[in-house]
Coordinates of C-alpha atoms in Angstrom, one line a residue:
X1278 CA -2.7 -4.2 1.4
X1279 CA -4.9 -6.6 3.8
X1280 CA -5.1 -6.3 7.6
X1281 CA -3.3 -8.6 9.4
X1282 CA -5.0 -9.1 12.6
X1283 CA -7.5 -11.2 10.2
X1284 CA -10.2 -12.8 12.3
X1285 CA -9.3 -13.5 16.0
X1286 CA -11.3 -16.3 16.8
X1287 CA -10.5 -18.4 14.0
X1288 CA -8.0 -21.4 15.5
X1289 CA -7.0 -24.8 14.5
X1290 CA -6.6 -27.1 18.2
X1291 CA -4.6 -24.0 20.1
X1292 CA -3.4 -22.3 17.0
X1293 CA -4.4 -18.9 15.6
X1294 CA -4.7 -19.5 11.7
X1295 CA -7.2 -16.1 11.7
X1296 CA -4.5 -14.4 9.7
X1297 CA -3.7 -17.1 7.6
X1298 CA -7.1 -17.3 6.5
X1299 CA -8.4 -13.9 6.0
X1300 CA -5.8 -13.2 3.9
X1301 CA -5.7 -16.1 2.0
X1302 CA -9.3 -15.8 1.6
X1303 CA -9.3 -11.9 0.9
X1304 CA -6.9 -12.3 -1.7
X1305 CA -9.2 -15.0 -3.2
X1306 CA -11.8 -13.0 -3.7
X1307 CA -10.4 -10.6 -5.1
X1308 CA -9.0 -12.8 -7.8
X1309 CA -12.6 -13.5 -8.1
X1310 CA -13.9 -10.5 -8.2
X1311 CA -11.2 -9.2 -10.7
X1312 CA -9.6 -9.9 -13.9
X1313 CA -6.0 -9.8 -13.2
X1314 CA -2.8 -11.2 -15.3
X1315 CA -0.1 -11.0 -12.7
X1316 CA -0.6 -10.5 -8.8
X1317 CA 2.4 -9.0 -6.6
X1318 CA 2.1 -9.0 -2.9
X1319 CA 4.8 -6.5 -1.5
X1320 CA 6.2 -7.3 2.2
X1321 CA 7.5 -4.6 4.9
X1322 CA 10.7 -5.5 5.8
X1323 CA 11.2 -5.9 9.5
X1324 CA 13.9 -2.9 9.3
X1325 CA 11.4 -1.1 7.2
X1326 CA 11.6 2.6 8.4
X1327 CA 15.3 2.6 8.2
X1328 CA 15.3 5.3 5.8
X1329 CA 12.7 8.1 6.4
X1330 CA 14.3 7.3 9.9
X1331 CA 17.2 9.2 9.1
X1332 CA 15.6 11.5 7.0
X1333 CA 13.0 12.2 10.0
X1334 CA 13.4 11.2 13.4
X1335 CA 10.1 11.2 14.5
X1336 CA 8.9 9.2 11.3
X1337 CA 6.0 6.5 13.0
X1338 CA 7.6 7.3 16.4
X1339 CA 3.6 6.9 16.8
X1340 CA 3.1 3.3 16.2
X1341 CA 3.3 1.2 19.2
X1342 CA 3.2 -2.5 19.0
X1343 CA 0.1 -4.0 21.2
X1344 CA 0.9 -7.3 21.1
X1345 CA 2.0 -10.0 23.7
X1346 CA 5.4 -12.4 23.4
X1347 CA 2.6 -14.8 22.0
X1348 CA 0.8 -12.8 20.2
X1349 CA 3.5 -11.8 18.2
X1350 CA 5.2 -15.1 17.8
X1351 CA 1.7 -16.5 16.1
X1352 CA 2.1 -13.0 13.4
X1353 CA 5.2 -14.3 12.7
X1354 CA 4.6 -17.9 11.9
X1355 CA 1.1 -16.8 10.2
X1356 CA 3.3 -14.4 7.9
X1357 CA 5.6 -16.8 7.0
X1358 CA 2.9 -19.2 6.6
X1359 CA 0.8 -17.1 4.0
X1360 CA 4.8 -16.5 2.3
X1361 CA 4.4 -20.0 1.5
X1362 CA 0.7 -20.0 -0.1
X1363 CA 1.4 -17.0 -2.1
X1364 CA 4.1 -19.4 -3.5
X1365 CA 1.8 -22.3 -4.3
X1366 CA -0.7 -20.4 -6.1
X1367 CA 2.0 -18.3 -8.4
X1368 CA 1.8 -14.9 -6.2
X1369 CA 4.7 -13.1 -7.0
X1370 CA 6.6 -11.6 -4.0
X1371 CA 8.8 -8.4 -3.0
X1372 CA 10.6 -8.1 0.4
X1373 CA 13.6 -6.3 1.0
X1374 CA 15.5 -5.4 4.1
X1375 CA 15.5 -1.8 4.8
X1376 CA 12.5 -1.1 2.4
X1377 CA 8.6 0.0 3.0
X1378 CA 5.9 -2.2 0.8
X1379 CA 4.8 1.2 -0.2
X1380 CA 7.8 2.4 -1.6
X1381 CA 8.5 -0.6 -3.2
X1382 CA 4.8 -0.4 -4.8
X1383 CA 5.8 2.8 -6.2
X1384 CA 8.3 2.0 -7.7
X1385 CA 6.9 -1.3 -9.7
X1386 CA 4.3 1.6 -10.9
X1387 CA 7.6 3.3 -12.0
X1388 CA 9.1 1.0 -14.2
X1389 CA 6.0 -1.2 -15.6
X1390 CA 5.8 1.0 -18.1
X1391 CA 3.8 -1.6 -20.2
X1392 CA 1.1 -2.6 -18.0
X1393 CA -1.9 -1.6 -16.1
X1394 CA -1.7 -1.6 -12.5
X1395 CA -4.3 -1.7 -9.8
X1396 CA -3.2 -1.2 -6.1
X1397 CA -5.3 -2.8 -3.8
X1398 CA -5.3 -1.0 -0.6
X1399 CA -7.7 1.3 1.0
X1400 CA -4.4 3.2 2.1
X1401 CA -4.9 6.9 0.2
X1402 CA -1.3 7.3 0.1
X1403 CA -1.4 5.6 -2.9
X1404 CA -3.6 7.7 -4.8
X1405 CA -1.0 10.0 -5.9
X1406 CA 0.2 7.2 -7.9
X1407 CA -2.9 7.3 -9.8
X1408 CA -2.3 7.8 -13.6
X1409 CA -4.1 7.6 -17.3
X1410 CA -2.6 3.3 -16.4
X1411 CA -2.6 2.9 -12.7
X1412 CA -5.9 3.0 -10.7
X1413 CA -6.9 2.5 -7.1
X1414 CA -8.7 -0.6 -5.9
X1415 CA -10.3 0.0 -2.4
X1416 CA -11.5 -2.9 -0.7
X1417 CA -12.9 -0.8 2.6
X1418 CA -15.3 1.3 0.0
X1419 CA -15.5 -1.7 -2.6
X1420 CA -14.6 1.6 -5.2
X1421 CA -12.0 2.5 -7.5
X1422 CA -10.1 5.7 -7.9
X1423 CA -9.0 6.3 -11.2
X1424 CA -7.5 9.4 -13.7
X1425 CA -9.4 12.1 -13.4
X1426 CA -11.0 11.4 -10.3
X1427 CA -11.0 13.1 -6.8
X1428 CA -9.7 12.1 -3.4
X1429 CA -11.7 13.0 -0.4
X1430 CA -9.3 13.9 2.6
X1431 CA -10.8 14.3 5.4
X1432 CA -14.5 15.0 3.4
X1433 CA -12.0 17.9 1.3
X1434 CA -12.2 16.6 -2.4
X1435 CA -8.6 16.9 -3.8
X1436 CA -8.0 15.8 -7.4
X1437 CA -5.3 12.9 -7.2
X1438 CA -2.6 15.4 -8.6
X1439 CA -2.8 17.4 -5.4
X1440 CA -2.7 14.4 -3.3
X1441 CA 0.8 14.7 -2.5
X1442 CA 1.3 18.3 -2.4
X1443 CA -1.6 18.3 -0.2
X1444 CA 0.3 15.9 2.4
X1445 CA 3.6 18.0 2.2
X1446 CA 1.4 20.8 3.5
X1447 CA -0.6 19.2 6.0
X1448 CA 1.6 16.2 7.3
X1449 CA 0.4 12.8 8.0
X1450 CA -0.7 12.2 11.7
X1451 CA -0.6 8.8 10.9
X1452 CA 2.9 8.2 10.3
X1453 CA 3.6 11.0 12.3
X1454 CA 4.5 13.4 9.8
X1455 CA 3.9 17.0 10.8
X1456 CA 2.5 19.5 8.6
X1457 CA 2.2 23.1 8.8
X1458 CA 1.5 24.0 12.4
X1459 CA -2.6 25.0 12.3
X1460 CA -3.1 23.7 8.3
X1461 CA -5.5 21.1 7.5
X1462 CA -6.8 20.5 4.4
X1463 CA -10.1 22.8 4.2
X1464 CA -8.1 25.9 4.9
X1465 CA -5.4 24.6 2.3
X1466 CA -8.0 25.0 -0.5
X1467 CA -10.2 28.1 1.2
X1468 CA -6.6 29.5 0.9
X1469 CA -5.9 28.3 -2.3
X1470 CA -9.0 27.0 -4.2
X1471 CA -6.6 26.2 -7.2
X1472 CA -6.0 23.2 -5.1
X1473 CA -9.5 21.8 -6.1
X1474 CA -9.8 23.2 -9.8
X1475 CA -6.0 22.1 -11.8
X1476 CA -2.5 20.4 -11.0
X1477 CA -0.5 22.4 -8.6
X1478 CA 3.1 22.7 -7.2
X1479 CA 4.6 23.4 -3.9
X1480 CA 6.0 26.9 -6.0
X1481 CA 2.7 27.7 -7.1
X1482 CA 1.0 27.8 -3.7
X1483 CA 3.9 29.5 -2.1
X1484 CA 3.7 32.2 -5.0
X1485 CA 0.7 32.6 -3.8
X1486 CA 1.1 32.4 -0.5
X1487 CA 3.1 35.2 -0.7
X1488 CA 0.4 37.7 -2.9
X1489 CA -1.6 36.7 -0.1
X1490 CA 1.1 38.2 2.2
X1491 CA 1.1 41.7 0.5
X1492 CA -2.5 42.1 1.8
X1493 CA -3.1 44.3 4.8
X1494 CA -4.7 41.8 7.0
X1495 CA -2.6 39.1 6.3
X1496 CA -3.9 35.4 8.3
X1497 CA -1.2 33.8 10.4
X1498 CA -1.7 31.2 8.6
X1499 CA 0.1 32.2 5.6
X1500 CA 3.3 33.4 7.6
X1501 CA 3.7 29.6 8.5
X1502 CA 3.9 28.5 5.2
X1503 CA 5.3 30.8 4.0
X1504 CA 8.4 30.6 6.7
X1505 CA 8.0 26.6 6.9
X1506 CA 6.7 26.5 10.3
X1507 CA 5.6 23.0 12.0
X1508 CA 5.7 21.9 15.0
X1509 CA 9.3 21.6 14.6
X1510 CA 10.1 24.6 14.4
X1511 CA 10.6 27.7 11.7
X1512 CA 12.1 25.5 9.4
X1513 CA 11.8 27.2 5.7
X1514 CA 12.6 25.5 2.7
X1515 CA 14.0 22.9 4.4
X1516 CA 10.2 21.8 5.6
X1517 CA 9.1 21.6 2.1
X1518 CA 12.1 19.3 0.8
X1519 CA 12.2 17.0 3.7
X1520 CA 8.5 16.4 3.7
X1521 CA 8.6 16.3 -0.1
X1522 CA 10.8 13.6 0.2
X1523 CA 9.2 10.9 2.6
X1524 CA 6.0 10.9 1.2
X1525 CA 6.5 11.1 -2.4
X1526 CA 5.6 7.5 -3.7
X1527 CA 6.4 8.5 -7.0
X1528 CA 9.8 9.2 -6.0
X1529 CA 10.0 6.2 -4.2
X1530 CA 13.0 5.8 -1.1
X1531 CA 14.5 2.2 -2.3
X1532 CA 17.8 0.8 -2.3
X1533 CA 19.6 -0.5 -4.7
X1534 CA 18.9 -4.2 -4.1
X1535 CA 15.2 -2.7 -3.6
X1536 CA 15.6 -1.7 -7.8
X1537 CA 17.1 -5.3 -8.8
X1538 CA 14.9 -7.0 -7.2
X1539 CA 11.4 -5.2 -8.4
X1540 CA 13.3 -4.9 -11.8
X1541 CA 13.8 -8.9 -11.7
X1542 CA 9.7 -9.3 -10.6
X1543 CA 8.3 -7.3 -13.3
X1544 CA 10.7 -8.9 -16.3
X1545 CA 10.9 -12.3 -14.9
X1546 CA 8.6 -15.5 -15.6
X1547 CA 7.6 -17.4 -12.0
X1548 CA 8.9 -20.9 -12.3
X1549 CA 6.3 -23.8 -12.2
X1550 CA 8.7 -26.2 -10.6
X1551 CA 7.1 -27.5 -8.1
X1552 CA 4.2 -25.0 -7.6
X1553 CA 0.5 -26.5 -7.8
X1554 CA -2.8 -26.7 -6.3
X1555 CA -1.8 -30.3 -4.3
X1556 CA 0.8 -28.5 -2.4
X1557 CA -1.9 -25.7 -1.7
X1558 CA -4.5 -28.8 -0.6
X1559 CA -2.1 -30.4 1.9
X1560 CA -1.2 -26.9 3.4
X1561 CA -4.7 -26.1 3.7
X1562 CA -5.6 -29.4 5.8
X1563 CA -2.4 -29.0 7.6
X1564 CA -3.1 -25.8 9.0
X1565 CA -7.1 -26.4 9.3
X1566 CA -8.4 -24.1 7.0
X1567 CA -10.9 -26.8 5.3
X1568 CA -13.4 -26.5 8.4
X1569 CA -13.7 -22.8 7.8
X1570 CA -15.1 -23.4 4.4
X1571 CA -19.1 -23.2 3.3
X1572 CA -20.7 -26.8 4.0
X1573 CA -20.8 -27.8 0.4
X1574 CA -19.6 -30.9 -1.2
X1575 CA -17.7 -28.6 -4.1
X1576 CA -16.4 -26.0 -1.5
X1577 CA -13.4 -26.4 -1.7
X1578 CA -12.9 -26.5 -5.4
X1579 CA -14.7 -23.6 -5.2
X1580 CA -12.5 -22.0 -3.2
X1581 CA -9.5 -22.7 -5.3
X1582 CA -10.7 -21.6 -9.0
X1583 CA -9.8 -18.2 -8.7
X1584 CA -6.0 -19.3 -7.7
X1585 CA -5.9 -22.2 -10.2
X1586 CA -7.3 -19.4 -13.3
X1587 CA -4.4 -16.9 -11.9
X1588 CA -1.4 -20.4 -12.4
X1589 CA -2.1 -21.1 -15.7
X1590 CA -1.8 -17.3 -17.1
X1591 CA 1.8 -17.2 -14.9
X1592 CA 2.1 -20.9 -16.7
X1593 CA 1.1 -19.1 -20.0
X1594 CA 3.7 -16.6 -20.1
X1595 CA 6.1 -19.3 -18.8
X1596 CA 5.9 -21.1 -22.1
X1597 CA 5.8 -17.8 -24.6

């Protein structure tokens, strides 16, 4: 996942290509950087929270858009823009109405059965996703999380396992997710240092949770979570299931064009029609970009390798 406000002072005559570029270039050097066969970019949809809408309300009810008429007429036409490079240099795409780019992650980790997988995103949602053939790329922390490994939230290391039955307890403040009214995560594993030490399940702590209870001073604490109480209210099991529900990645909340078309992606060669590095030159002086590069005879050829290594492995499988 790349930021999108890119760089803000970056424009060709009076237009903003900041996004443009620092994506472009971002996703360059990562190809760089890394040894990768396939490359899929996955798109929100504008209609993205649909879903976890229904299923909760106040889902993102957070998230305010800052931007001006202007402002957000340039992220438009920069979005489509990049749409159109990812093309050129054989980026494979997913967008679908009604669908979140994280879901739709989790579920090409689902049915890839055959590969290895590295997100790229500094987003530790994903690192529940982590398994013995999916790993983490952070680009933030320039670290990866792999099997095994621990997650720190909110400087509480939580093996990747726990990572999602850690955010059913606690919520997610930013999507707006509420967790059990007064739980964060370092009295989650002072309560239950399990957490920290093997795999848990919601059962498990609430077993727990409830030994706990039989004690004569019992923390208010455990009465929450043990009745389901957020901020919405004494909700009981019905806490655990909905939370359960809209942040499990591995369980991911798709439609059904969502499944054909991430199927199609992952067992589908990209066509070469029409695809090359010329197109990707003329778009590149179109919008400006050349000025932006070092001040080297080679730069630009430079600049391309790590897209033009990526085309021929796509053209590779294309012909096998």
């Amino acid at each position: 996942m790349i930021g999108y406000n890119g760089i803000r002072d970056l424009f060709s005559g009076n237009e903003h290509i900041g996004g443009i570029y620092h994506f472009i270039n971002t996703l360059r050097n990562c190809l760089e950087e890394h040894n990768y066969d396939k490359v899929i970019v996955c798109w929100d949809s504008e209609t993205n929270i649909t879903v976890r809408k229904k299923l909760y309300p106040e889902y993102k009810a957070n998230r305010k858009n800052e931007m001006n008429e202007e402002e957000y007429e340039s992220y438009l036409h920069q979005r489509s823009r990049v749409k159109q490079y990812l093309e050129e240099v054989f980026v494979r795409q997913i967008e679908v109405p009604n669908n979140e780019a994280d879901d739709l992650i989790g579920l090409y980790c689902k049915i890839a059965l055959n590969e290895n997988i590295t997100i790229f995103s500094s987003d530790k949602d994903f690192t529940q996703l982590i398994s013995k053939r999916v790993q983490i790329y952070s680009p933030a922390k320039k670290q990866y999380y792999k099997f095994g490994d621990k997650i720190s939230l909110n400087k509480v290391d939580i093996p990747h396992e726990n990572v999602l039955l850690t955010k059913v307890f606690v919520g997610d403040k930013s999507d707006n997710i509420s967790g059990i009214e007064g739980l964060g995560e370092k009295t989650l594993v002072k309560l239950f240092p399990e957490l920290q030490k093997k795999t848990c399940t919601i059962s498990e702590i609430l077993d727990s949770a409830k030994v706990i209870g039989q004690e004569k001073k019992v923390p208010k604490i455990i009465e929450k979570i043990l009745t389901g109480q957020s901020k919405n209210g004494i909700l009981g099991e019905e806490f655990y299931n909905t939370n359960l529900r809209i942040v499990d990645l591995g369980n991911p909340l798709v439609t059904d064009e969502a499944k054909e078309l991430v199927n199609f992606i992952y067992t589908e060669n990209m066509d070469p029609t029409d695809r090359g590095y010329k197109n990707l030159m003329k778009m590149m002086m179109a919008d400006g970009l050349f000025k932006y590069l070092p001040k080297d005879d080679n730069a630009w050829v430079k600049f391309i390798q790590p897209f033009l290594k990526l085309a021929r492995k796509e053209k590779r499988l294309t012909k096998n």
